[in-house]
Short mmCIF file of C-alpha atoms and ligand atoms in Angstrom, two decimals:
data_model
loop_
_atom_site.label_atom_id
_atom_site.label_comp_id
_atom_site.label_asym_id
_atom_site.label_seq_id
_atom_site.Cartn_x
_atom_site.Cartn_y
_atom_site.Cartn_z
CA MET A 2 0.00 0.00 0.00
CA LEU A 3 2.85 2.38 0.79
CA ALA A 4 4.91 1.54 -2.29
CA GLY A 5 5.12 4.44 -4.73
CA LYS A 6 3.26 6.82 -2.42
CA ARG A 7 4.59 10.32 -1.96
CA ILE A 8 4.54 11.23 1.72
CA VAL A 9 5.57 14.58 3.11
CA VAL A 10 6.62 14.36 6.75
CA GLY A 11 6.76 17.65 8.63
CA VAL A 12 8.90 17.41 11.74
CA CYS A 13 8.48 20.07 14.44
CA GLY A 14 10.69 21.04 17.36
CA GLY A 15 9.74 18.54 20.04
CA ILE A 16 11.76 15.98 21.94
CA ALA A 17 9.96 13.16 20.05
CA ALA A 18 11.45 14.37 16.74
CA TYR A 19 14.14 11.66 16.96
CA LYS A 20 11.44 8.95 16.81
CA VAL A 21 10.34 10.20 13.41
CA ALA A 22 13.73 9.21 11.97
CA ASP A 23 12.70 5.58 12.50
CA LEU A 24 9.33 6.22 10.86
CA VAL A 25 10.98 7.77 7.80
CA SER A 26 13.28 4.78 7.55
CA LYS A 27 10.35 2.32 7.71
CA LEU A 28 8.35 4.30 5.14
CA ARG A 29 11.34 4.24 2.80
CA GLN A 30 11.77 0.48 3.32
CA ALA A 31 8.09 0.01 2.42
CA GLY A 32 8.74 1.74 -0.91
CA ALA A 33 7.30 5.19 -0.19
CA ASP A 34 9.01 8.39 -1.39
CA VAL A 35 9.42 10.54 1.67
CA ASP A 36 10.01 14.28 1.61
CA VAL A 37 10.98 15.60 5.01
CA ILE A 38 10.42 19.20 6.03
CA LEU A 39 12.05 20.34 9.26
CA THR A 40 10.75 23.42 11.01
CA GLU A 41 13.33 25.88 12.27
CA HIS A 42 12.84 24.57 15.82
CA ALA A 43 13.09 20.91 14.72
CA GLU A 44 16.61 21.58 13.49
CA ARG A 45 17.64 22.20 17.10
CA PHE A 46 16.61 18.65 18.03
CA VAL A 47 17.55 16.62 14.98
CA SER A 48 19.75 17.12 11.96
CA ALA A 49 18.71 17.33 8.33
CA LEU A 50 21.55 14.93 7.58
CA THR A 51 19.91 12.13 9.59
CA PHE A 52 16.69 12.48 7.65
CA SER A 53 18.26 12.86 4.20
CA ALA A 54 20.39 9.75 4.83
CA LEU A 55 17.23 7.80 5.73
CA SER A 56 14.90 9.21 3.07
CA GLN A 57 17.62 9.30 0.40
CA ARG A 58 16.21 12.63 -0.71
CA PRO A 59 16.94 16.25 0.09
CA VAL A 60 15.44 17.55 3.33
CA TYR A 61 13.69 20.88 3.20
CA GLY A 62 13.65 23.56 5.81
CA ASP A 63 14.01 27.04 4.53
CA LEU A 64 11.23 28.74 2.61
CA TRP A 65 13.78 31.22 1.36
CA GLU A 66 16.43 28.99 -0.23
CA PRO A 67 18.54 31.05 -2.58
CA THR A 68 18.10 28.72 -5.60
CA GLY A 69 15.54 29.52 -8.29
CA GLU A 70 13.47 26.37 -7.86
CA ALA A 71 12.93 27.04 -4.16
CA ALA A 72 10.30 29.66 -4.84
CA ALA A 73 7.91 27.01 -6.10
CA ARG A 74 8.99 24.28 -3.66
CA HIS A 75 5.89 24.48 -1.50
CA ILE A 76 3.66 24.26 -4.55
CA ALA A 77 5.48 21.21 -5.93
CA LEU A 78 5.66 19.38 -2.58
CA GLY A 79 2.00 20.08 -1.93
CA ARG A 80 0.85 19.08 -5.39
CA GLU A 81 2.76 15.80 -5.51
CA ALA A 82 1.98 14.68 -1.96
CA ASP A 83 -0.40 11.77 -1.35
CA LEU A 84 -0.35 12.57 2.35
CA LEU A 85 1.08 15.18 4.70
CA LEU A 86 2.01 13.96 8.18
CA VAL A 87 3.08 16.38 10.90
CA ALA A 88 4.93 14.48 13.64
CA PRO A 89 5.59 15.47 16.30
CA ALA A 90 3.01 18.23 15.91
CA THR A 91 3.88 20.79 18.57
CA ALA A 92 1.42 23.19 20.20
CA ASN A 93 3.02 26.04 18.26
CA THR A 94 2.70 24.41 14.83
CA ILE A 95 -0.83 23.18 15.62
CA ALA A 96 -1.73 26.80 16.43
CA ARG A 97 -0.12 28.08 13.23
CA LEU A 98 -1.89 25.43 11.14
CA GLY A 99 -5.16 26.18 12.90
CA GLN A 100 -4.87 29.86 12.00
CA GLY A 101 -3.90 29.08 8.41
CA MET A 102 -0.57 30.86 8.77
CA ALA A 103 2.10 30.41 6.12
CA ASP A 104 5.23 31.62 7.85
CA ASP A 105 7.49 28.66 7.05
CA LEU A 106 7.76 25.89 4.48
CA LEU A 107 5.69 23.34 6.45
CA THR A 108 2.69 25.60 7.06
CA THR A 109 2.88 26.86 3.48
CA VAL A 110 2.84 23.32 2.09
CA ALA A 111 -0.11 22.50 4.41
CA LEU A 112 -2.07 25.31 2.76
CA ALA A 113 -0.93 24.46 -0.75
CA THR A 114 -1.84 20.78 -0.69
CA THR A 115 -5.15 18.98 -1.13
CA ALA A 116 -3.65 15.73 0.28
CA PRO A 117 -5.00 14.48 3.62
CA LEU A 118 -3.36 16.04 6.67
CA LEU A 119 -2.43 13.71 9.54
CA LEU A 120 -1.39 15.31 12.80
CA ALA A 121 0.45 13.46 15.55
CA PRO A 122 0.47 15.86 18.51
CA ALA A 123 3.24 15.21 21.03
CA MET A 124 4.09 17.54 23.86
CA GLU A 125 3.95 18.00 27.59
CA SER A 126 0.49 16.98 28.99
CA HIS A 127 -0.62 20.41 30.17
CA MET A 128 0.23 21.95 26.83
CA TYR A 129 -1.71 19.22 25.06
CA GLN A 130 -4.70 19.54 27.36
CA HIS A 131 -4.68 23.34 27.29
CA ALA A 132 -7.94 24.77 25.98
CA ALA A 133 -6.06 26.62 23.23
CA THR A 134 -4.37 23.48 21.88
CA GLN A 135 -7.60 21.49 22.11
CA ALA A 136 -9.55 24.24 20.33
CA ASN A 137 -6.95 24.36 17.54
CA LEU A 138 -7.07 20.57 17.14
CA ARG A 139 -10.87 20.61 16.99
CA LEU A 140 -10.76 23.34 14.38
CA LEU A 141 -8.29 21.37 12.27
CA ALA A 142 -10.34 18.18 12.64
CA GLU A 143 -13.47 20.04 11.53
CA ARG A 144 -11.58 21.05 8.41
CA GLY A 145 -10.76 17.42 7.68
CA ALA A 146 -7.42 16.89 9.42
CA ILE A 147 -6.99 13.52 11.09
CA VAL A 148 -5.62 13.72 14.60
CA ILE A 149 -3.69 10.72 15.92
CA PRO A 150 -4.28 10.63 19.66
CA PRO A 151 -1.06 10.86 21.66
CA GLU A 152 -0.27 8.02 24.01
CA SER A 153 -0.21 8.32 27.76
CA GLY A 154 2.93 7.55 29.68
CA ARG A 155 6.10 9.06 31.04
CA LEU A 156 6.98 12.28 29.28
CA ALA A 157 10.35 13.99 28.88
CA SER A 158 9.30 16.38 31.69
CA GLY A 159 9.08 13.41 34.09
CA GLU A 160 5.31 13.79 34.33
CA ILE A 161 2.94 10.99 33.46
CA GLY A 162 0.06 11.81 31.16
CA PRO A 163 -1.06 12.09 27.54
CA GLY A 164 1.43 13.57 25.12
CA ARG A 165 3.72 10.80 23.91
CA LEU A 166 4.22 10.31 20.21
CA PRO A 167 2.89 6.84 19.31
CA GLU A 168 5.45 4.24 18.23
CA THR A 169 6.33 3.70 14.57
CA PRO A 170 3.94 0.74 13.89
CA THR A 171 1.01 2.82 15.14
CA LEU A 172 1.98 5.79 12.97
CA LEU A 173 2.44 3.48 9.97
CA ALA A 174 -1.03 2.02 10.57
CA TRP A 175 -2.59 5.50 10.56
CA ILE A 176 -0.73 6.42 7.37
CA SER A 177 -1.81 3.21 5.60
CA LYS A 178 -5.39 3.59 6.77
CA THR A 179 -5.55 7.20 5.61
CA LEU A 180 -4.02 6.44 2.21
CA GLY A 181 -6.51 3.60 1.71
CA ARG A 182 -9.61 5.44 2.82
CA ASN A 183 -10.98 5.58 -0.73
CA GLY A 184 -10.06 1.94 -1.47
CA ASP A 185 -12.41 -0.72 -2.82
CA LEU A 186 -13.62 -1.61 0.69
CA ALA A 187 -14.33 2.02 1.64
CA GLY A 188 -17.33 2.29 3.90
CA ARG A 189 -17.70 -1.50 4.17
CA ARG A 190 -18.09 -3.02 7.62
CA VAL A 191 -16.26 -6.30 7.92
CA VAL A 192 -15.56 -8.73 10.74
CA VAL A 193 -12.41 -10.84 10.95
CA THR A 194 -11.78 -13.51 13.57
CA ALA A 195 -8.20 -14.52 14.37
CA GLY A 196 -6.19 -16.76 16.65
CA GLY A 197 -7.15 -19.77 18.69
CA THR A 198 -9.82 -20.24 21.31
CA ARG A 199 -8.96 -21.54 24.79
CA GLU A 200 -11.14 -23.92 26.73
CA PRO A 201 -10.46 -23.91 30.47
CA ILE A 202 -9.72 -27.15 32.34
CA ASP A 203 -9.30 -25.44 35.70
CA PRO A 204 -8.30 -21.90 36.73
CA VAL A 205 -4.71 -22.37 35.49
CA ARG A 206 -4.94 -24.79 32.54
CA TYR A 207 -6.68 -24.81 29.20
CA ILE A 208 -7.01 -26.71 25.94
CA GLY A 209 -5.69 -24.55 23.10
CA ASN A 210 -4.18 -24.85 19.64
CA HIS A 211 -1.21 -23.67 17.59
CA SER A 212 -2.94 -20.79 15.79
CA SER A 213 -0.67 -17.72 15.66
CA GLY A 214 -3.40 -15.32 14.54
CA LEU A 215 -1.10 -14.01 11.78
CA MET A 216 -3.50 -14.87 8.93
CA GLY A 217 -6.40 -13.11 10.62
CA PHE A 218 -4.24 -10.08 11.43
CA ALA A 219 -3.10 -9.86 7.78
CA LEU A 220 -6.75 -9.99 6.68
CA ALA A 221 -7.69 -7.23 9.13
CA GLU A 222 -4.76 -5.03 8.05
CA GLU A 223 -5.44 -5.51 4.36
CA ALA A 224 -9.14 -4.65 4.78
CA ARG A 225 -8.24 -1.60 6.89
CA ASP A 226 -5.83 -0.38 4.21
CA ARG A 227 -8.55 -0.72 1.56
CA GLY A 228 -10.88 1.55 3.52
CA ALA A 229 -12.97 -0.97 5.47
CA ASP A 230 -14.27 -0.43 8.96
CA VAL A 231 -12.83 -3.56 10.58
CA THR A 232 -13.89 -5.38 13.73
CA LEU A 233 -11.22 -7.85 14.75
CA LEU A 234 -12.17 -10.60 17.20
CA ALA A 235 -8.91 -12.02 18.47
CA GLY A 236 -8.51 -15.18 20.48
CA SER A 237 -5.22 -16.22 22.00
CA VAL A 238 -2.28 -14.90 19.96
CA ASN A 239 1.32 -13.96 20.59
CA ALA A 240 1.58 -11.35 17.84
CA ILE A 241 0.59 -7.72 18.38
CA PRO A 242 -2.78 -6.99 16.75
CA PRO A 243 -2.90 -4.25 14.12
CA ASP A 244 -3.83 -0.66 14.95
CA GLY A 245 -6.67 1.14 13.27
CA VAL A 246 -9.27 -1.61 13.77
CA THR A 247 -11.88 -2.21 16.47
CA LEU A 248 -10.33 -4.97 18.56
CA ARG A 249 -12.20 -7.35 20.85
CA ARG A 250 -10.42 -10.07 22.75
CA VAL A 251 -12.14 -13.40 23.21
CA GLY A 252 -11.25 -16.54 25.14
CA THR A 253 -13.53 -19.53 24.66
CA THR A 254 -15.50 -20.68 21.63
CA LEU A 255 -18.73 -19.65 23.36
CA GLU A 256 -17.33 -16.13 23.87
CA LEU A 257 -16.25 -16.03 20.22
CA ARG A 258 -19.69 -17.20 19.15
CA ASP A 259 -21.42 -14.41 21.11
CA ALA A 260 -18.95 -11.77 19.93
CA THR A 261 -19.28 -12.87 16.30
CA LEU A 262 -23.08 -12.90 16.36
CA GLU A 263 -23.05 -9.42 17.85
CA ALA A 264 -20.44 -8.05 15.39
CA ILE A 265 -22.13 -9.37 12.23
CA ARG A 266 -25.33 -7.50 12.99
CA GLU A 267 -23.85 -4.40 11.37
CA ALA A 268 -21.46 -6.15 8.98
CA GLU A 269 -21.44 -7.01 5.30
CA ALA A 270 -18.67 -9.63 5.36
CA LEU A 271 -17.29 -12.11 7.87
CA VAL A 272 -13.95 -13.87 7.50
CA MET A 273 -13.49 -16.65 10.06
CA ALA A 274 -9.76 -17.19 10.26
CA ALA A 275 -9.94 -18.20 13.93
CA ALA A 276 -9.01 -21.74 14.91
CA VAL A 277 -12.06 -22.66 16.91
CA ALA A 278 -12.05 -25.46 19.49
CA ASP A 279 -14.70 -28.00 18.53
CA TYR A 280 -14.97 -29.29 22.11
CA ARG A 281 -14.83 -27.79 25.57
CA VAL A 282 -14.42 -29.32 29.02
CA GLU A 283 -17.94 -29.92 30.18
CA ARG A 284 -17.34 -28.86 33.77
CA PRO A 285 -14.08 -26.97 34.28
CA ALA A 286 -12.83 -27.42 37.88
CA GLY A 287 -13.30 -24.36 40.07
CA HIS A 288 -9.93 -25.09 41.75
CA LYS A 289 -6.53 -26.19 40.46
CA ILE A 290 -6.65 -29.95 39.85
CA LYS A 291 -4.08 -31.59 42.18
CA LYS A 292 -2.30 -34.88 41.78
CA GLY A 293 -3.66 -37.48 44.17
CA SER A 294 -6.87 -35.54 44.77
CA ALA A 295 -10.46 -36.68 44.39
CA ASP A 296 -10.38 -35.32 40.81
CA GLU A 297 -8.41 -38.39 39.74
CA ASN A 298 -9.79 -41.81 38.89
CA PRO A 299 -8.91 -44.58 41.41
CA ASP A 300 -6.03 -45.73 39.12
CA GLY A 301 -4.46 -42.25 39.18
CA SER A 302 -5.54 -41.31 35.66
CA LEU A 303 -7.52 -38.19 34.94
CA THR A 304 -10.59 -38.02 32.72
CA LEU A 305 -11.73 -34.80 31.10
CA HIS A 306 -15.18 -35.02 29.65
CA LEU A 307 -15.41 -32.92 26.48
CA THR A 308 -18.69 -31.66 25.13
CA PRO A 309 -19.17 -30.28 21.61
CA ASN A 310 -18.99 -26.54 21.04
CA PRO A 311 -21.40 -24.86 18.65
CA ASP A 312 -20.19 -24.55 15.06
CA ILE A 313 -20.22 -20.76 14.67
CA LEU A 314 -20.31 -20.66 10.86
CA ALA A 315 -23.04 -23.32 10.75
CA GLU A 316 -25.12 -21.30 13.22
CA ILE A 317 -24.68 -18.18 11.12
CA ASN A 318 -25.66 -20.15 8.03
CA ALA A 319 -28.86 -21.20 9.77
CA LEU A 320 -29.46 -17.54 10.65
CA VAL A 321 -28.91 -16.45 7.03
CA THR A 322 -31.14 -19.21 5.69
CA ALA A 323 -33.86 -18.05 8.08
CA GLY A 324 -33.50 -14.53 6.66
CA GLY A 325 -31.52 -13.16 9.63
CA ALA A 326 -28.48 -11.68 7.85
CA PRO A 327 -29.21 -12.29 4.18
CA ARG A 328 -26.48 -10.16 2.67
CA LEU A 329 -23.57 -11.29 4.80
CA ILE A 330 -20.66 -12.60 2.70
CA ARG A 331 -19.01 -15.48 4.57
CA VAL A 332 -15.47 -16.77 4.19
CA GLY A 333 -14.19 -19.78 6.12
CA PHE A 334 -10.84 -21.46 6.49
CA ALA A 335 -10.07 -25.14 6.52
CA ALA A 336 -6.78 -26.42 7.81
CA GLU A 337 -6.61 -29.95 6.49
CA THR A 338 -4.01 -32.68 6.64
CA THR A 339 -5.56 -35.23 4.25
CA ASP A 340 -7.64 -35.14 1.07
CA VAL A 341 -7.56 -31.33 1.21
CA GLU A 342 -9.74 -30.36 -1.73
CA ARG A 343 -12.54 -32.89 -1.14
CA ASN A 344 -12.78 -32.20 2.60
CA ALA A 345 -12.76 -28.47 1.89
CA ALA A 346 -15.54 -28.63 -0.71
CA ALA A 347 -17.71 -30.58 1.73
CA LYS A 348 -17.01 -28.00 4.44
CA LEU A 349 -17.92 -25.10 2.15
CA ALA A 350 -21.28 -26.69 1.38
CA ARG A 351 -21.96 -27.71 4.98
CA LYS A 352 -21.33 -24.21 6.32
CA GLY A 353 -23.02 -22.38 3.41
CA LEU A 354 -19.91 -20.31 2.66
CA ASP A 355 -19.23 -17.98 -0.26
CA ILE A 356 -15.51 -18.75 -0.19
CA LEU A 357 -13.47 -21.37 1.60
CA VAL A 358 -9.73 -20.98 1.99
CA ALA A 359 -8.18 -24.41 2.28
CA ASN A 360 -4.64 -25.18 3.21
CA ASP A 361 -2.66 -28.30 3.78
CA VAL A 362 -0.98 -27.57 7.10
CA THR A 363 1.48 -30.42 6.60
CA LYS A 364 3.13 -28.56 3.67
CA PRO A 365 6.31 -26.59 4.41
CA GLY A 366 5.66 -22.84 4.60
CA SER A 367 1.94 -23.33 5.18
CA GLY A 368 -0.16 -22.99 8.27
CA PHE A 369 0.59 -22.32 11.90
CA GLY A 370 3.12 -19.69 12.91
CA THR A 371 4.58 -19.22 9.42
CA GLU A 372 4.76 -15.92 7.56
CA THR A 373 3.60 -17.64 4.37
CA ASN A 374 0.72 -19.78 3.22
CA GLU A 375 -0.16 -21.91 0.21
CA VAL A 376 -3.90 -22.10 -0.24
CA ILE A 377 -6.69 -23.22 -2.51
CA LEU A 378 -9.65 -20.87 -2.84
CA LEU A 379 -12.97 -22.63 -3.33
CA SER A 380 -16.07 -20.66 -4.30
CA ALA A 381 -19.72 -21.43 -3.76
CA GLY A 382 -20.14 -21.64 -7.54
CA GLY A 383 -17.76 -24.61 -7.64
CA ALA A 384 -14.64 -22.79 -8.86
CA SER A 385 -11.34 -23.78 -7.33
CA GLU A 386 -8.11 -21.80 -7.60
CA ARG A 387 -4.75 -22.98 -6.38
CA LEU A 388 -2.52 -20.05 -5.37
CA PRO A 389 1.28 -20.33 -5.14
CA LEU A 390 3.17 -20.04 -1.86
CA MET A 391 2.84 -16.39 -0.82
CA THR A 392 2.99 -14.19 2.25
CA LYS A 393 -0.08 -14.13 4.46
CA ARG A 394 -0.59 -10.50 3.46
CA GLU A 395 -0.67 -11.55 -0.20
CA VAL A 396 -3.14 -14.32 0.61
CA ALA A 397 -5.25 -11.72 2.45
CA ARG A 398 -5.13 -9.48 -0.65
CA ALA A 399 -6.28 -12.38 -2.87
CA ILE A 400 -9.17 -13.14 -0.50
CA TRP A 401 -10.45 -9.56 -0.37
CA ASP A 402 -10.00 -9.29 -4.16
CA ARG A 403 -12.60 -12.05 -4.43
CA VAL A 404 -14.87 -10.68 -1.70
CA VAL A 405 -15.13 -7.19 -3.26
CA PRO A 406 -17.15 -8.28 -6.36
CA LEU A 407 -19.43 -10.39 -4.14
CA LEU A 408 -20.08 -7.34 -1.98
CA ARG A 409 -20.83 -5.21 -5.02
CA ASP A 410 -23.30 -7.78 -6.33
CA ARG A 411 -25.03 -8.44 -3.05
CA ALA A 412 -24.89 -5.12 -1.29
CA PRO A 413 -23.95 -2.31 -3.68
CA SER A 414 -22.81 0.86 -1.95
CA SER A 415 -22.97 4.40 -3.26
CA ARG A 416 -19.17 4.38 -3.55
CA ASP A 417 -19.06 1.41 -5.94
CA ALA A 418 -19.66 3.65 -8.91
CA GLU A 419 -16.28 5.28 -8.20
CA HIS A 420 -14.33 2.02 -8.55
N1 CTP B 13 -15.48 -22.95 12.75
C1 CTP B 13 -16.57 -22.43 13.40
N2 CTP B 13 -17.03 -23.02 14.54
C2 CTP B 13 -16.47 -24.13 15.01
C3 CTP B 13 -15.36 -24.70 14.34
C4 CTP B 13 -14.89 -24.08 13.21
O1 CTP B 13 -17.11 -21.43 12.94
N3 CTP B 13 -16.93 -24.70 16.12
C5 CTP B 13 -15.00 -22.28 11.52
C6 CTP B 13 -13.52 -21.98 11.49
O2 CTP B 13 -13.24 -20.68 11.96
C7 CTP B 13 -13.16 -22.11 10.01
C8 CTP B 13 -14.14 -23.16 9.51
O3 CTP B 13 -15.21 -23.18 10.46
O4 CTP B 13 -13.39 -20.93 9.29
C9 CTP B 13 -13.58 -24.53 9.37
O5 CTP B 13 -12.92 -24.91 10.57
P1 CTP B 13 -12.42 -26.40 10.79
O6 CTP B 13 -11.89 -26.55 12.18
O7 CTP B 13 -11.53 -26.77 9.63
O8 CTP B 13 -13.81 -27.15 10.58
P2 CTP B 13 -14.63 -28.12 11.44
O9 CTP B 13 -16.06 -27.85 11.13
O10 CTP B 13 -14.23 -28.08 12.86
O11 CTP B 13 -14.27 -29.51 10.76
P3 CTP B 13 -13.23 -30.66 11.20
O12 CTP B 13 -12.60 -30.23 12.48
O13 CTP B 13 -14.09 -31.84 11.32
O14 CTP B 13 -12.27 -30.73 10.05
#
């Protein structure tokens, strides 16, 4: 999503300016062209050399460069930009932007561009919370600027409160989301489930599975970057869930069932990438099960009685068939170890899915905990497509590519005419 995008990063004079060097580096690595503008005060905190080395482009600062081309610099930067990010946005620059001043290159570019303006305020808490700063931010937001909320924590002043510049992955998520806001999923509400469910045995033990959640996270990120409003229901996962989505944590299959039924009420598509436990312990012990206790059988063995969990997709299918959520597009996953295609086709029919993503988890590079996946996409119409080994993000892209036309057919939105 970031490849080939032209991003202007305005850096102001705040202690968090050094963090933006890392952001510029990551943007460059993702293939974006980054033009950095330093305000006069920023140059006291960080050097232009750092940023030009990372962006591999000149860094701009002075509105009054003595070369001929400088006179039109703000026009060119503004015209070519896909996005203008101001980070850290200081109280002073927020005030200048709010008033529409054009007293340096950054504020001039902000006036000259029609690209979206992203502001990442970072400053001492009282300055951030001051009525003047808040009024300026509201004014800018009313005019269409997107304000990234600062994080709370320990500030350079030693105080604890809101005012920290979010970390690079969070800033990258906001940039991707903003760039994709007119994408082919713009305005669509989608639900993605990810990770494994956990069924308690007693207060300290559970039955779980190897799901890493990476496939579901890639699906959520991809949908977010194509403009969707994403609800992510995440079971147990080690990875950090993406920013810029509505996240709900779930534990057991029953919790996931309730959360999914609630989330699909407003949604147009559901992608069930979660690895759902088919059984749960019928009566989890209220205390930790001890060796030699009455929980054991007389021969010292332990019996756990497992009872079936509801099949969430099958329940939703019953709901759809009964007219409950008729336009919901449903995508399921099937991790198989034998007879992949036949088992998958049967599963697609049984659960009434539009698309089923099947993978042979015994293949190298496929399945749990890997960065890649090799899948077969089966459609309700009977089509089957074998995709090569690709990253989970690429698999996610292929899945949404096939969901978009289904959404247009089943639930056209006013924006579809634009695509
Ligand atoms: N799934 C579900 N509810 C369950 C179990 C699975 O909604 N109780 C969903 C999964 O999220 C996945 C799809 O159904 O999208 C297929 O999951 P899988 O475990 O392969 O299917 P099962 O129906 O459990 O079939 P089996 O274990 O017999 O292969």
